[in-house]
Structures are given as C-alpha cells and as structure tokens.
C-alpha cells in the first residue's frame, strides 16, 4: 500500500513538473500531495449551493473550509471575440457559469484567505494559511475526487522576476496622463463622496501564442481568466473594489500587433490598438493583454493611474508558467498600477514580508499602507469616476452582420445562426421574413402576424397615464403618452410626467400603508439642515443645498406614523428625529450610493396652493402651461402630453365630436368595446369636474377617488 501511494505521488509530481510546468523563477515547490476533499453538508444535494463546507487535510493538518458563493464576476452575456481564417471578427456568448466561485474562511484561522471555484468538477484556487500559499486543483482523470495540493515557497539568493516599471518610466507616464486630465473636473470633484464600492471593469485580450498553448480551446482560456479575476477580486475587496471581467478577445488566427522584444514597445502598441479598435466594440475601464512570451526578468508593465483615462487604460502581463496563483498576483499588481499605485518602498508595510505592489514578484495577498494612500489620493481627486458605474451584466455587444440576432439596416429580422433559424417560424437565415409572414418581433406581433387593431399593448398604470393600442399595420406599440402636465388629479395634486404624486403616497411607498406625511415642522426644521437627511439637492461638488423657506416641502420627504422599519435596498439609511415632540422619519442620500434616491420629494408633488415641486424648488403650476380647457375636447376627453385630445369611449378623435371608440391620434385605435382603463376614466372625469362647476366637481371627484381606491393608490416611479 505504501509503495503504491509513493508511486502515485511521484506520478502526480511528474505531471506537475513536465510540459513546462516548472515553478515560476524565484519559487520552488515546498510540498505537494494528493488529497480528497470531504464535503460536510452534502445532504442538501445541490451541485453548487450558496454555502458549502469542505474538510481538507493538508500537510498533516485538517482544515474546515467554509465557502460562500460570489456573483457578478462575469456578465450574464459574456462576449468572446475571435477571428475566422479570413480575418473576419465574430462575437459569441458561450455559457459561462457564474455560480461556482467562492470566497471562504478556515475555522480557527481568522487570518486565512480562501478563494476557490468549483466550475471544473472539483476545487481550484488559492489557500493562504499562516503565510503559506497553497494552490489546489482537481485531477481530472480521478474517479475518487482526488486533488493536487502544492505549496509554493520563495527561494533565497536567486534572481526574482519583477515588474517592468522603473522610476523613470513611472514619472514619464504620470506626466503624460496628468497632461490630459481635466483640471476643472478635478477641482469640482475634490472631496466627493466615497462610494460604498467601486467597480473595475476589465477587458482581457489573449495573444495568439497563449491561445495555442491552451490547445486553441476558448473555454479553457475563459475559465483560467475567470479564476484569475476571481482571485484578484478577493485581493481588492479590502479596498472596496469589485473586479469583474466584461469581455475577452482572443487573437485566434494571428497577433494583431507585433509582439516586440521589450514590454515598453508591446504596451505602447497594444494601447494604440485598444484605443483604435477594442474600445469601439467593448466598453471597459482598463484593457489587459496576456502574452505567452519571456521578456527577461520582466513580467508585466502598465500605465500608472491609467484607469478611466481612455488614452492610457492599458497593461500587459507576460507569463509562461501554469501557476494560477502566481499569474493572479501579477495581474493584481499591474491592475494596481492602473489604479494609481506605485511600487512599495522601504517604509511601506502590510503585516507580511512583501506586499502586492513590491517591485519583485511575490505571492503576497495584501496591499501596503502606501498602496492604500496612492489609491485613496486618486479617488479623492475624482480621477476614477468610471469606477462608480456598476457593471451592466445584461449588456450585449453585437457586431453588424446578418446572424447576430440584432435587426440592422437592410434586415427584416435576424434569427441568428442557420441552425437556430431552421426552427424559427417567422425569420429566414438571410434575415428576411418567411413567405406569408408580416412580422417577427415587437409588442404588436404575435405568431408572425400583426395583432389586430385595437389590441391593447401598453396599459394605463396611473390616473395620469393613458393606454396605447396596436394599429394593425405595425409590430410596434405607439409612443407612450400620458395626461398633459398640470391636469388636476387627486388631493390637490396635478399630473406630472404621467404620475400623480403626493407627500402622503410617497411616505406609504417607503414606509408602508400605515405611514402618513409628517407635520410641516419636520420639513421646515430638517430640510434646512443641509445634510444628507435634509436638503434641497446636491451641488456638482457634492455639497448639500439648504432649502429656502418656500422650498422646504420640496427637499427630502418627512413621514410619521411609522410602525415598523421597511426592508429597503442596500445602502439606504433611515433616520428618526424628534421635532416639537413629534417623530419625523426620513431617509438619506449622497452621490456615492449609486442607487435611486427614494427619499427626494418627487417632481410634481404639491407644495402649496397652485404650487408644485420641480427640481427641488416650489414653483407655480402655471409654469406647466396647462391649456386643455373644457371646449377643446368638448367635455368628452382630456389632453395628452402632445396636447391632443384623448377621448372617452363613445366619441372619436381628434376633438371628441363624432361617435367613436375613444383614444387619440397618438394612442392607436381602441377596440370597439368599452375597454378604457379606470385610470384614464378617472383622469378625464376629474378634468371635467374642475371645469364645469362645483356640483359636478364634487360628483366627479367622488368618481375619481373611487377609481383611485380601486387602483390601490399606486405610486409609480418618475420617468
């Protein structure tokens, strides 16, 4: 048994050390072994649950590793750009799992770092335990879930690989980048809010030789990139930075730039290509080129502080060893340069012998105090504004050609590949409609034919909104129209951009149905404080505006009668303030939150008799120029935002004079049966009520309130 085990270990070690799989220069394999991870909560029977625990026995010690799944490392539609033999570029969206990446902890080891993925039938990634760095990966041919675990250790008195950035290059780069920065923007943004998290959206280009070394397998290349991004994301987490991969390009047939013998030249050439070519088809904060070539002792080079600057957001990494952990730290190092981090000097510390931004290549997983300071300085001066934007995980990047599933000029439809078009009943592979077909998509298209005229395609969603109908000759629903701004709606409010907003309804939306608008003293006191809980807006420089006396009801919403704390989106803060023995409730907001502001009083909300809030100021409703008098639509309709009559059922547009089925010249033709929504009827009724006198006004007002109650008092977001 012992002889067999020794033979197996020698076989595994031989597999590691052959085919160029020697450790990176300056490191050695300090230990290696074959283990079988034991899953501790397999009873849940999920392939990749949100949380999972494994027992790993490494170098004679048992480690209970608890893992928690991470998301958003890769977009939902992950673009992979490749080239045909003729040089034509193609973009594919292969299925890339985003549910198999984990960060974790080790019980009893509070300072351990665990970054693993389960995407390839086993555990792959990094374990850092008591300053020992391990890499684990599955043995693909094993039927018993065997894994190789090896520990890398730095060698003394040998030449170490290093970053190619010198002090002279750094000073030259910084001078170039600072020259193109907008000084006015920097001054305006100085002291801006520190966001809760910033997002580094990276595009990676794989040069041809590296692609060949991975067997020309796009999936293998993509999974290695994701493992690298995953580890780097964990290293940057303490700084509040989320690193994600927005797309990948593979130079599958040949390199599109010459791979020179110096990293300086390669970086300059790649940066020019990135600006001129890649940036036009793949949005990114920084582009990195991964190369399979040796450049002496240099492993990478990047433009310092180039992130978010279109002219210099580039880096190059060169690596020939297959060690995932080592490559990930090289990538993290060069990305640090993009973020403004310089090489560590002697006074820079991080509780480890070396930190990530050391000039020589290390396996450190911590940034130094100097790196933190460099990055915070960049943020404070507003030089990394692109990182405030959350990655769009649903975005599609499409090249213009028939077969990309996007209808472009000269195409009637686009069903994709020839195979997918075979099962498409409407569209042919030449991007033209099949015989006898009138449409292939759209709100007014069903089963390859236009929907009949009068089919509702967009319902009214409030008393100030209007429905739209298919016209029978187009696949598109007409433009979304709504009641003209300034039309009275309910509780002294006026329609504004399709909404009927009040302080009371906004309080109910935030705090629940029992909530009510707070006393006037709450608005007067709190909105004059000029802080994140009470203000009339935020200036360009992120200072809060104090509300003027007549604008206090247009600042931040103040509510009362709150029985429980609502479940709000992450980063929202609720505050309770006592004013004159009354409890005032509100929410906060600042520029760094990156989410919708639910606590700003909505435009169109009444702030006095004949007054409404517009842009945090209380203004006369007459500014809306509402001119839909009772004669224009002959008391049988109401004006829409184009000032055209939207007629009640029984009369016909454009002026609601003759008999018809209602609607307007903008809405499409309604059906010949009475199907106008309650919201529309309510809007028409209240307009007529205001116009025709007190008695009718009371009657129609009661009709409107009945309609509004049937709608459940819904409050809808601003357009």
XYZ file of C-alpha atoms in Angstrom:
719
model
C 0.000 0.000 0.000
C 2.817 2.388 0.919
C 4.681 1.552 -2.301
C 1.539 2.195 -4.360
C 0.941 5.574 -2.679
C 4.555 6.641 -3.210
C 4.297 5.676 -6.890
C 1.102 7.707 -7.242
C 2.677 10.775 -5.652
C 5.709 10.524 -7.921
C 3.378 10.252 -10.910
C 1.464 13.358 -9.846
C 4.647 15.313 -9.186
C 5.967 14.260 -12.570
C 2.778 15.559 -14.134
C 3.285 18.900 -12.406
C 6.890 19.316 -13.421
C 6.614 18.250 -17.054
C 5.456 20.103 -20.150
C 6.881 23.373 -18.926
C 5.012 23.201 -15.594
C 8.032 24.116 -13.523
C 7.515 26.667 -10.741
C 7.982 30.332 -11.610
C 11.515 31.673 -11.377
C 12.363 32.548 -7.773
C 9.986 29.946 -6.299
C 10.073 26.243 -5.575
C 7.560 23.552 -4.670
C 7.939 23.228 -0.891
C 5.336 20.469 -0.647
C 2.934 18.504 -2.796
C 0.346 15.885 -2.042
C -2.818 14.251 -3.273
C -5.905 14.754 -1.112
C -9.615 14.016 -1.302
C -11.716 16.965 -0.051
C -14.616 15.815 2.132
C -17.820 17.777 1.689
C -19.521 18.273 5.047
C -23.034 19.350 4.062
C -23.763 17.158 1.065
C -27.241 16.395 2.394
C -28.555 19.491 0.631
C -27.905 17.770 -2.706
C -27.159 20.984 -4.525
C -24.407 20.978 -7.105
C -23.154 24.441 -6.154
C -25.073 25.834 -3.165
C -24.660 29.337 -1.787
C -22.691 27.972 1.160
C -20.708 24.747 1.426
C -18.087 23.329 3.783
C -15.164 21.036 2.957
C -12.683 19.229 5.168
C -9.188 19.474 3.667
C -6.208 17.641 5.128
C -3.050 19.468 4.039
C 0.454 18.707 5.292
C -0.945 16.621 8.117
C -3.370 19.286 9.379
C -7.143 19.187 8.999
C -8.771 22.426 7.837
C -12.523 23.003 7.935
C -13.059 25.347 4.985
C -16.384 27.183 4.828
C -17.194 28.677 1.429
C -19.704 31.338 0.403
C -20.639 31.926 -3.218
C -19.793 35.173 -5.004
C -21.545 36.587 -8.075
C -21.137 39.236 -10.775
C -17.579 38.346 -11.765
C -18.721 37.920 -15.348
C -21.670 39.456 -17.230
C -24.764 37.420 -17.964
C -23.934 37.697 -21.658
C -20.163 37.217 -21.729
C -18.742 38.360 -25.105
C -15.858 36.379 -26.585
C -14.409 37.935 -29.752
C -12.495 35.628 -32.115
C -11.421 35.676 -35.766
C -12.062 33.440 -38.750
C -9.282 32.227 -41.031
C -10.248 35.028 -43.417
C -9.755 37.570 -40.653
C -13.456 38.272 -40.067
C -14.264 39.025 -36.450
C -17.039 37.143 -34.676
C -18.587 37.502 -31.250
C -20.053 34.578 -29.340
C -21.755 34.371 -25.980
C -20.746 30.982 -24.575
C -22.414 29.693 -21.459
C -20.114 30.733 -18.624
C -21.160 29.686 -15.152
C -21.220 32.458 -12.571
C -22.491 30.310 -9.700
C -19.331 28.350 -8.906
C -16.984 30.974 -7.460
C -16.445 31.079 -3.709
C -14.613 33.014 -1.039
C -14.207 31.428 2.339
C -12.683 31.111 5.749
C -10.972 28.383 7.722
C -12.301 27.593 11.176
C -9.774 28.562 13.815
C -7.668 30.524 11.305
C -9.055 34.083 11.355
C -6.394 35.484 9.017
C -6.617 32.778 6.356
C -7.527 33.613 2.760
C -9.589 31.166 0.704
C -10.511 31.768 -2.949
C -11.853 28.684 -4.743
C -14.002 27.773 -7.716
C -15.975 24.590 -8.335
C -16.517 25.125 -12.060
C -14.360 22.214 -13.252
C -15.505 19.132 -11.320
C -13.536 19.963 -8.211
C -11.882 22.709 -6.200
C -9.460 25.053 -7.908
C -7.782 28.102 -6.455
C -5.858 29.630 -3.581
C -5.499 28.920 0.127
C -3.330 31.162 2.266
C -2.773 29.760 5.772
C -0.293 31.302 8.209
C 1.784 32.912 5.451
C 1.872 29.656 3.495
C 0.477 29.800 -0.033
C -1.213 26.693 -1.439
C -2.755 26.047 -4.813
C -5.310 23.286 -5.209
C -6.695 21.793 -8.410
C -8.611 18.638 -9.304
C -7.086 15.616 -11.012
C -9.434 15.419 -13.982
C -8.790 11.718 -14.587
C -9.558 10.747 -10.984
C -12.786 8.893 -10.252
C -12.479 9.462 -6.483
C -12.408 13.292 -6.357
C -8.636 13.450 -5.903
C -6.905 16.830 -5.899
C -3.321 18.016 -6.096
C -2.269 20.493 -3.419
C 1.140 22.108 -3.581
C 2.820 24.871 -1.639
C 4.947 27.479 -3.338
C 7.841 28.966 -1.418
C 10.251 31.742 -2.345
C 13.854 30.775 -2.941
C 16.635 32.783 -1.390
C 19.629 34.187 -3.258
C 18.175 33.731 -6.735
C 17.159 36.220 -9.396
C 13.471 37.028 -8.986
C 11.086 38.070 -11.705
C 9.813 41.625 -11.429
C 7.536 44.302 -12.786
C 8.947 46.172 -15.772
C 8.055 49.604 -14.390
C 11.053 51.740 -13.448
C 11.045 55.077 -11.644
C 11.920 56.856 -14.887
C 9.055 55.178 -16.777
C 6.670 55.958 -13.936
C 7.498 59.675 -13.952
C 7.146 59.806 -17.741
C 3.758 58.053 -17.638
C 2.410 60.252 -14.856
C 3.399 63.373 -16.765
C 1.553 62.161 -19.881
C -1.585 61.150 -18.012
C -1.812 64.282 -15.868
C -1.449 66.404 -19.005
C -4.681 65.047 -20.470
C -6.706 65.272 -17.276
C -9.348 67.960 -16.964
C -8.238 70.218 -14.122
C -11.652 71.810 -13.835
C -13.259 68.423 -13.325
C -10.708 67.509 -10.679
C -11.370 70.695 -8.729
C -15.117 70.228 -8.896
C -14.909 66.661 -7.693
C -12.402 67.188 -4.915
C -13.899 65.984 -1.668
C -16.583 63.997 -3.481
C -18.347 61.182 -1.678
C -16.528 57.911 -1.228
C -18.779 55.281 -2.752
C -19.519 52.137 -0.801
C -17.828 50.121 -3.525
C -16.098 50.872 -6.811
C -16.085 48.686 -9.896
C -13.052 47.866 -12.054
C -14.425 46.532 -15.339
C -11.633 44.755 -17.200
C -11.343 43.600 -20.813
C -8.691 40.938 -21.446
C -7.048 40.204 -24.796
C -5.268 36.850 -25.224
C -2.452 36.865 -27.771
C -2.136 34.076 -30.316
C 0.706 32.032 -28.796
C -1.021 31.900 -25.415
C -4.191 30.659 -27.127
C -2.177 27.948 -28.912
C -0.574 26.848 -25.627
C -4.079 26.204 -24.250
C -4.911 23.886 -27.129
C -6.937 26.516 -29.019
C -9.727 25.923 -26.512
C -11.767 29.074 -25.829
C -13.487 27.508 -22.821
C -10.213 26.616 -21.103
C -8.853 30.108 -21.751
C -12.030 31.725 -20.420
C -12.075 29.631 -17.241
C -8.453 30.498 -16.467
C -9.230 34.182 -16.924
C -12.197 33.907 -14.593
C -10.089 32.172 -11.937
C -7.539 34.994 -12.208
C -10.246 37.662 -11.953
C -11.798 35.795 -9.020
C -8.547 35.783 -7.031
C -7.793 39.407 -7.908
C -11.298 40.419 -6.852
C -10.701 38.893 -3.419
C -7.355 40.682 -3.096
C -9.009 44.023 -3.878
C -12.025 43.505 -1.647
C -10.425 45.210 1.417
C -10.074 48.394 -0.664
C -13.764 48.315 -1.587
C -13.059 47.446 -5.224
C -15.041 44.871 -7.192
C -13.033 43.480 -10.114
C -15.026 41.946 -12.969
C -14.356 40.679 -16.483
C -16.552 42.435 -19.060
C -15.307 40.543 -22.097
C -12.471 38.680 -23.762
C -10.848 38.843 -27.173
C -8.696 36.008 -28.498
C -6.311 36.581 -31.371
C -7.206 33.134 -32.598
C -5.502 33.266 -36.020
C -2.630 35.693 -35.581
C -1.480 38.567 -33.402
C -2.980 41.910 -34.370
C 0.074 43.815 -33.157
C 3.740 42.802 -33.394
C 4.915 41.231 -30.128
C 8.232 43.048 -29.820
C 11.143 42.059 -27.604
C 10.515 44.756 -24.980
C 7.432 45.235 -22.830
C 7.581 49.005 -23.354
C 7.023 48.614 -27.080
C 4.346 45.950 -26.642
C 2.452 48.126 -24.149
C 2.546 51.161 -26.438
C 1.437 49.145 -29.476
C -1.327 47.378 -27.552
C -2.547 50.654 -26.094
C -2.869 52.173 -29.569
C -4.775 49.123 -30.808
C -7.003 49.176 -27.716
C -7.893 52.834 -28.292
C -8.496 52.491 -32.026
C -10.179 49.078 -32.163
C -11.185 47.423 -28.892
C -12.711 50.482 -27.223
C -15.221 50.902 -30.057
C -16.784 47.473 -29.548
C -16.214 46.593 -25.876
C -16.683 49.136 -23.100
C -14.104 48.781 -20.338
C -12.279 50.696 -17.638
C -8.933 49.079 -18.499
C -7.673 46.619 -21.099
C -5.035 43.965 -20.339
C -3.053 41.883 -22.826
C -1.996 38.385 -21.692
C 1.135 37.151 -23.502
C 2.953 33.810 -23.627
C 6.497 35.087 -24.034
C 9.521 35.756 -21.854
C 10.898 39.285 -21.545
C 13.960 38.563 -19.469
C 13.070 39.089 -15.811
C 10.125 41.397 -16.575
C 6.627 40.006 -16.029
C 4.391 42.964 -16.753
C 4.007 46.661 -17.395
C 1.127 49.092 -17.006
C 0.366 52.785 -17.238
C 0.304 54.220 -13.719
C -3.083 55.835 -12.944
C -4.325 54.963 -16.433
C -7.685 53.583 -15.254
C -10.626 55.638 -16.575
C -8.384 57.620 -18.953
C -9.280 56.463 -22.486
C -5.759 57.166 -23.737
C -3.794 55.110 -21.187
C -6.061 52.459 -19.626
C -3.783 49.553 -20.574
C -1.478 46.906 -19.138
C 0.465 43.883 -20.374
C 1.176 40.656 -18.463
C 3.695 38.061 -19.674
C 3.715 34.630 -18.080
C 4.665 31.158 -19.248
C 4.341 29.124 -16.025
C 0.934 27.479 -15.443
C 0.679 28.512 -11.780
C -2.704 30.181 -11.321
C -1.922 31.909 -8.016
C 1.293 33.417 -9.360
C -0.376 34.783 -12.508
C -3.257 36.229 -10.457
C -0.856 38.219 -8.262
C 0.932 39.543 -11.366
C -2.412 40.698 -12.756
C -3.369 42.268 -9.401
C -0.012 44.091 -9.337
C -0.379 45.593 -12.818
C -4.002 46.491 -12.142
C -2.754 48.302 -9.049
C -0.583 50.458 -11.301
C -3.670 51.261 -13.423
C -5.357 52.426 -10.221
C -2.521 54.794 -9.355
C -0.445 52.589 -7.050
C 3.316 52.914 -7.226
C 5.930 50.369 -6.208
C 6.353 49.887 -2.479
C 9.351 51.468 -0.817
C 11.073 50.518 2.435
C 8.610 52.368 4.666
C 5.601 50.575 3.113
C 4.159 47.769 5.279
C 1.305 45.248 5.215
C 1.984 42.702 8.037
C 3.832 40.481 5.554
C 7.462 40.413 4.389
C 6.348 41.758 0.990
C 3.164 43.369 -0.274
C 1.367 43.097 -3.618
C 2.966 46.234 -5.062
C 6.543 45.172 -4.301
C 8.780 45.656 -7.323
C 9.777 41.993 -7.418
C 7.218 39.242 -7.960
C 5.729 37.919 -4.712
C 2.743 35.812 -3.700
C 1.539 38.373 -1.177
C -2.200 38.860 -0.756
C -2.149 42.259 0.982
C -1.703 45.830 -0.153
C 0.589 48.140 1.790
C -0.272 51.379 3.523
C 1.407 53.162 0.603
C -0.873 51.441 -1.922
C -3.947 52.431 0.068
C -2.732 56.025 0.185
C -1.994 56.130 -3.558
C -5.427 54.763 -4.435
C -7.320 56.989 -1.992
C -5.499 60.020 -3.391
C -6.706 59.143 -6.891
C -10.277 58.735 -5.674
C -10.258 61.922 -3.613
C -9.268 63.946 -6.668
C -12.042 62.383 -8.727
C -9.719 60.665 -11.182
C -11.523 57.309 -11.213
C -15.116 58.345 -11.890
C -15.728 55.453 -14.319
C -15.420 53.063 -11.378
C -18.623 54.424 -9.851
C -20.600 52.749 -12.638
C -21.943 49.298 -11.796
C -21.107 46.681 -14.453
C -24.030 46.073 -16.813
C -24.362 42.297 -16.586
C -27.132 42.185 -19.222
C -25.387 44.185 -21.939
C -24.951 42.650 -25.374
C -22.108 43.594 -27.709
C -23.054 42.935 -31.298
C -21.065 43.257 -34.486
C -23.109 44.277 -37.510
C -23.790 41.244 -39.672
C -26.728 39.003 -40.550
C -26.841 36.282 -37.927
C -26.083 38.268 -34.770
C -29.737 38.304 -33.607
C -29.929 42.095 -33.915
C -32.056 43.632 -36.675
C -29.908 46.171 -38.503
C -30.213 48.307 -41.631
C -31.470 46.275 -44.590
C -32.743 43.388 -42.416
C -36.359 42.499 -41.682
C -35.419 40.129 -38.867
C -32.421 38.210 -37.507
C -32.832 34.715 -36.094
C -29.113 34.056 -35.571
C -27.293 31.026 -36.894
C -28.583 28.797 -39.692
C -29.353 26.104 -37.135
C -31.459 28.377 -34.938
C -33.235 29.807 -37.988
C -34.408 26.341 -39.020
C -36.807 26.315 -36.071
C -37.831 29.975 -36.359
C -41.356 30.223 -37.846
C -41.028 33.874 -38.845
C -37.475 34.577 -39.973
C -35.085 33.064 -42.520
C -31.314 32.749 -42.236
C -30.888 35.578 -44.790
C -32.542 37.953 -42.277
C -35.718 38.270 -44.364
C -39.254 37.297 -43.351
C -40.684 33.994 -44.498
C -43.413 33.938 -47.115
C -46.805 35.000 -45.752
C -45.271 36.475 -42.596
C -45.792 40.134 -41.632
C -43.529 40.422 -38.580
C -41.092 38.533 -36.380
C -40.999 40.578 -33.156
C -42.489 43.590 -31.384
C -45.249 44.321 -28.884
C -47.874 44.157 -31.635
C -46.606 40.955 -33.247
C -47.877 37.503 -32.367
C -47.324 34.241 -34.204
C -45.581 36.073 -37.067
C -48.584 38.328 -37.770
C -49.590 41.855 -36.752
C -52.003 41.906 -33.840
C -55.476 43.245 -34.745
C -56.098 46.969 -34.479
C -57.442 47.828 -31.036
C -55.367 45.270 -29.134
C -54.028 46.989 -26.030
C -50.227 46.926 -25.990
C -49.463 49.259 -23.086
C -51.911 49.609 -20.218
C -52.513 52.761 -18.230
C -50.646 52.469 -14.933
C -51.972 55.506 -13.045
C -54.690 58.153 -13.124
C -52.289 60.339 -15.099
C -51.305 57.717 -17.653
C -53.064 56.724 -20.885
C -53.291 53.356 -22.685
C -51.930 52.584 -26.156
C -53.255 50.170 -28.790
C -51.878 48.327 -31.802
C -52.856 49.850 -35.151
C -52.957 46.568 -37.080
C -50.282 47.607 -39.588
C -47.125 47.672 -37.466
C -45.339 45.424 -34.998
C -44.631 48.394 -32.712
C -46.742 49.824 -29.931
C -47.326 53.578 -30.340
C -45.271 56.054 -28.317
C -46.022 56.087 -24.589
C -48.244 59.112 -23.918
C -49.770 60.430 -20.714
C -52.142 63.107 -19.425
C -50.933 66.655 -20.072
C -48.795 68.046 -17.263
C -50.841 70.288 -14.979
C -54.133 68.400 -15.184
C -55.704 68.110 -11.696
C -55.691 64.554 -10.387
C -56.318 63.955 -6.652
C -55.894 65.584 -3.232
C -54.966 68.936 -4.773
C -52.240 67.318 -6.856
C -51.505 67.679 -10.551
C -50.405 65.251 -13.219
C -46.695 65.450 -13.977
C -44.922 63.147 -16.427
C -47.645 60.521 -16.044
C -47.659 60.486 -12.234
C -49.971 61.909 -9.610
C -47.571 62.393 -6.701
C -48.260 63.457 -3.117
C -46.202 63.502 0.067
C -48.599 61.021 1.629
C -48.318 58.487 -1.182
C -44.522 58.733 -1.159
C -44.474 58.011 2.588
C -46.659 54.965 2.023
C -44.381 53.758 -0.745
C -41.318 53.914 1.541
C -42.701 53.006 4.969
C -45.895 51.064 4.271
C -49.629 51.652 4.067
C -49.962 52.963 7.641
C -47.479 55.807 7.080
C -48.523 59.421 6.662
C -46.873 62.697 5.746
C -45.150 64.346 8.717
C -46.030 67.691 10.252
C -44.876 70.847 8.492
C -42.425 71.496 11.322
C -40.490 68.376 10.299
C -39.983 69.711 6.780
C -39.094 73.225 7.947
C -36.578 72.057 10.539
C -34.894 69.104 8.817
C -34.682 70.357 5.233
C -32.896 73.481 6.424
C -30.065 71.445 7.976
C -28.166 70.943 4.723
C -27.038 67.373 5.416
C -27.715 64.017 3.769
C -31.024 63.644 5.650
C -32.350 67.120 4.923
C -31.537 69.239 1.875
C -32.782 70.542 -1.451
C -30.306 68.713 -3.647
C -26.591 68.158 -4.148
C -24.215 70.511 -5.933
C -21.647 69.449 -8.538
C -19.019 69.395 -5.814
C -21.157 67.075 -3.672
C -22.185 69.786 -1.185
C -25.774 69.764 0.048
C -28.106 72.636 -0.784
C -30.007 74.241 2.049
C -33.726 74.555 1.341
C -35.051 78.078 1.150
C -38.098 78.753 3.317
C -40.579 78.384 0.456
C -38.841 75.207 -0.846
C -38.765 73.086 2.329
C -41.628 70.857 1.138
C -39.607 70.014 -1.988
C -36.488 68.787 -0.190
C -36.456 65.356 1.423
C -39.641 63.523 2.320
C -40.567 63.515 6.019
C -43.056 60.965 7.318
C -44.757 59.895 10.546
C -46.877 57.084 11.974
C -44.181 54.505 11.248
C -44.937 51.178 12.931
C -42.064 49.122 11.551
C -38.828 49.587 9.635
C -39.233 48.663 5.960
C -36.853 46.420 4.057
C -35.065 48.842 1.735
C -32.346 48.423 -0.861
C -28.826 48.063 0.490
C -27.063 51.337 1.489
C -30.298 53.175 2.380
C -30.341 54.662 5.880
C -33.465 55.574 7.839
C -33.373 58.346 10.439
C -35.822 59.221 13.202
C -35.737 62.787 14.539
C -37.837 64.325 17.311
C -39.143 67.795 16.428
C -41.533 69.515 18.867
C -42.426 66.177 20.492
C -43.227 64.624 17.118
C -41.241 61.858 15.465
C -40.110 62.666 11.932
C -38.890 59.823 9.719
C -36.781 60.114 6.579
C -34.005 58.541 4.507
C -30.543 59.661 3.453
C -28.800 60.030 0.120
C -25.394 61.086 -1.177
C -23.597 60.883 -4.526
C -21.592 57.821 -3.601
C -24.569 55.496 -3.137
C -25.058 54.652 -6.800
C -28.762 53.797 -6.364
C -32.065 55.608 -6.916
C -32.917 58.264 -4.329
C -36.253 57.193 -2.859
C -36.317 59.999 -0.278
C -36.209 63.072 -2.527
C -39.642 64.659 -2.831
C -40.910 63.744 -6.286
C -41.326 66.332 -9.005
C -44.995 67.244 -9.370
C -45.758 66.915 -5.642
C -47.938 69.799 -4.337
C -46.075 72.244 -2.077
C -48.818 74.831 -1.642
C -51.999 76.037 -3.283
C -51.379 76.071 -7.022
C -47.731 75.153 -6.415
C -45.719 72.010 -7.230
C -42.162 70.789 -6.719
C -39.870 70.932 -9.755
C -36.145 70.256 -9.359
C -36.346 70.676 -5.549
C -37.975 74.098 -5.829
C -41.577 75.072 -5.152
C -42.907 76.626 -8.362
C -46.250 77.781 -9.713
C -48.213 75.129 -11.560
C -48.811 77.766 -14.238
C -45.255 77.099 -15.448
C -46.570 73.847 -16.923
C -48.732 75.869 -19.348
C -51.754 73.622 -18.945
C -54.253 74.837 -21.552
C -56.699 71.989 -22.023
C -59.977 73.856 -21.492
C -63.410 72.251 -21.427
C -64.265 73.216 -25.001
C -61.164 71.839 -26.694
C -62.226 68.219 -26.211
C -65.957 69.046 -25.946
C -66.201 67.746 -22.384
C -65.639 64.207 -23.665
C -61.908 63.806 -23.138
C -58.656 65.123 -21.756
C -55.445 66.348 -23.365
C -52.325 64.214 -23.546
C -48.718 65.399 -23.343
C -48.819 66.305 -27.065
C -51.872 68.500 -26.324
C -54.084 66.206 -28.403
C -57.464 65.079 -27.104
C -57.687 61.584 -25.670
C -61.400 60.921 -25.998
C -63.702 58.948 -23.776
C -65.432 55.845 -25.112
C -68.284 56.880 -27.396
C -66.533 59.790 -29.088
C -63.823 59.969 -31.721
C -60.547 61.861 -32.000
C -59.199 64.317 -32.820
C -61.697 66.552 -30.940
C -64.162 64.057 -29.438
C -67.048 65.375 -31.575
C -68.334 62.456 -33.650
C -69.134 58.965 -32.456
C -66.264 56.557 -31.944
C -64.412 54.317 -29.556
C -62.254 56.921 -27.819
C -58.481 57.264 -27.739
C -56.368 59.847 -29.526
C -54.453 60.281 -32.750
C -51.370 59.183 -30.767
C -52.716 56.169 -28.887
C -53.711 53.892 -31.733
C -57.357 52.862 -32.272
C -59.148 51.473 -29.187
C -61.286 48.340 -29.565
C -64.962 48.717 -30.488
C -65.988 47.679 -26.976
C -65.644 49.786 -23.847
C -62.170 48.918 -22.514
C -60.726 52.217 -21.345
C -58.830 51.795 -18.085
C -60.015 53.133 -14.759
C -57.012 55.433 -14.620
C -57.977 57.083 -17.904
C -61.609 57.481 -16.905
C -60.519 58.962 -13.586
C -58.280 61.499 -15.304
C -61.000 62.549 -17.744
C -63.645 62.772 -15.053
C -61.644 64.979 -12.722
C -60.706 67.374 -15.512
C -64.377 67.781 -16.422
C -65.243 68.186 -12.766
C -62.836 71.087 -12.306
C -64.063 72.752 -15.472
C -67.860 72.542 -15.149
C -68.598 73.837 -11.674
C -68.776 72.964 -8.026
C -71.638 70.483 -8.109
C -70.250 68.477 -10.964
C -66.801 68.853 -9.431
C -67.905 67.156 -6.227
C -69.597 64.393 -8.166
C -66.683 63.691 -10.461
C -64.212 63.973 -7.599
C -66.034 61.165 -5.811
C -65.897 59.131 -9.026
C -62.140 59.712 -9.276
C -61.498 58.749 -5.671
C -63.473 55.572 -6.225
C -61.319 54.789 -9.254
C -58.163 55.639 -7.371
C -59.109 53.344 -4.492
C -59.707 50.544 -6.981
C -56.192 51.134 -8.271
C -54.873 50.665 -4.765
C -53.375 54.163 -4.516
C -50.356 53.088 -6.508
C -47.408 55.433 -6.678
C -45.156 54.957 -9.656
C -41.534 55.969 -10.144
C -40.678 59.137 -12.006
C -39.884 58.836 -15.678
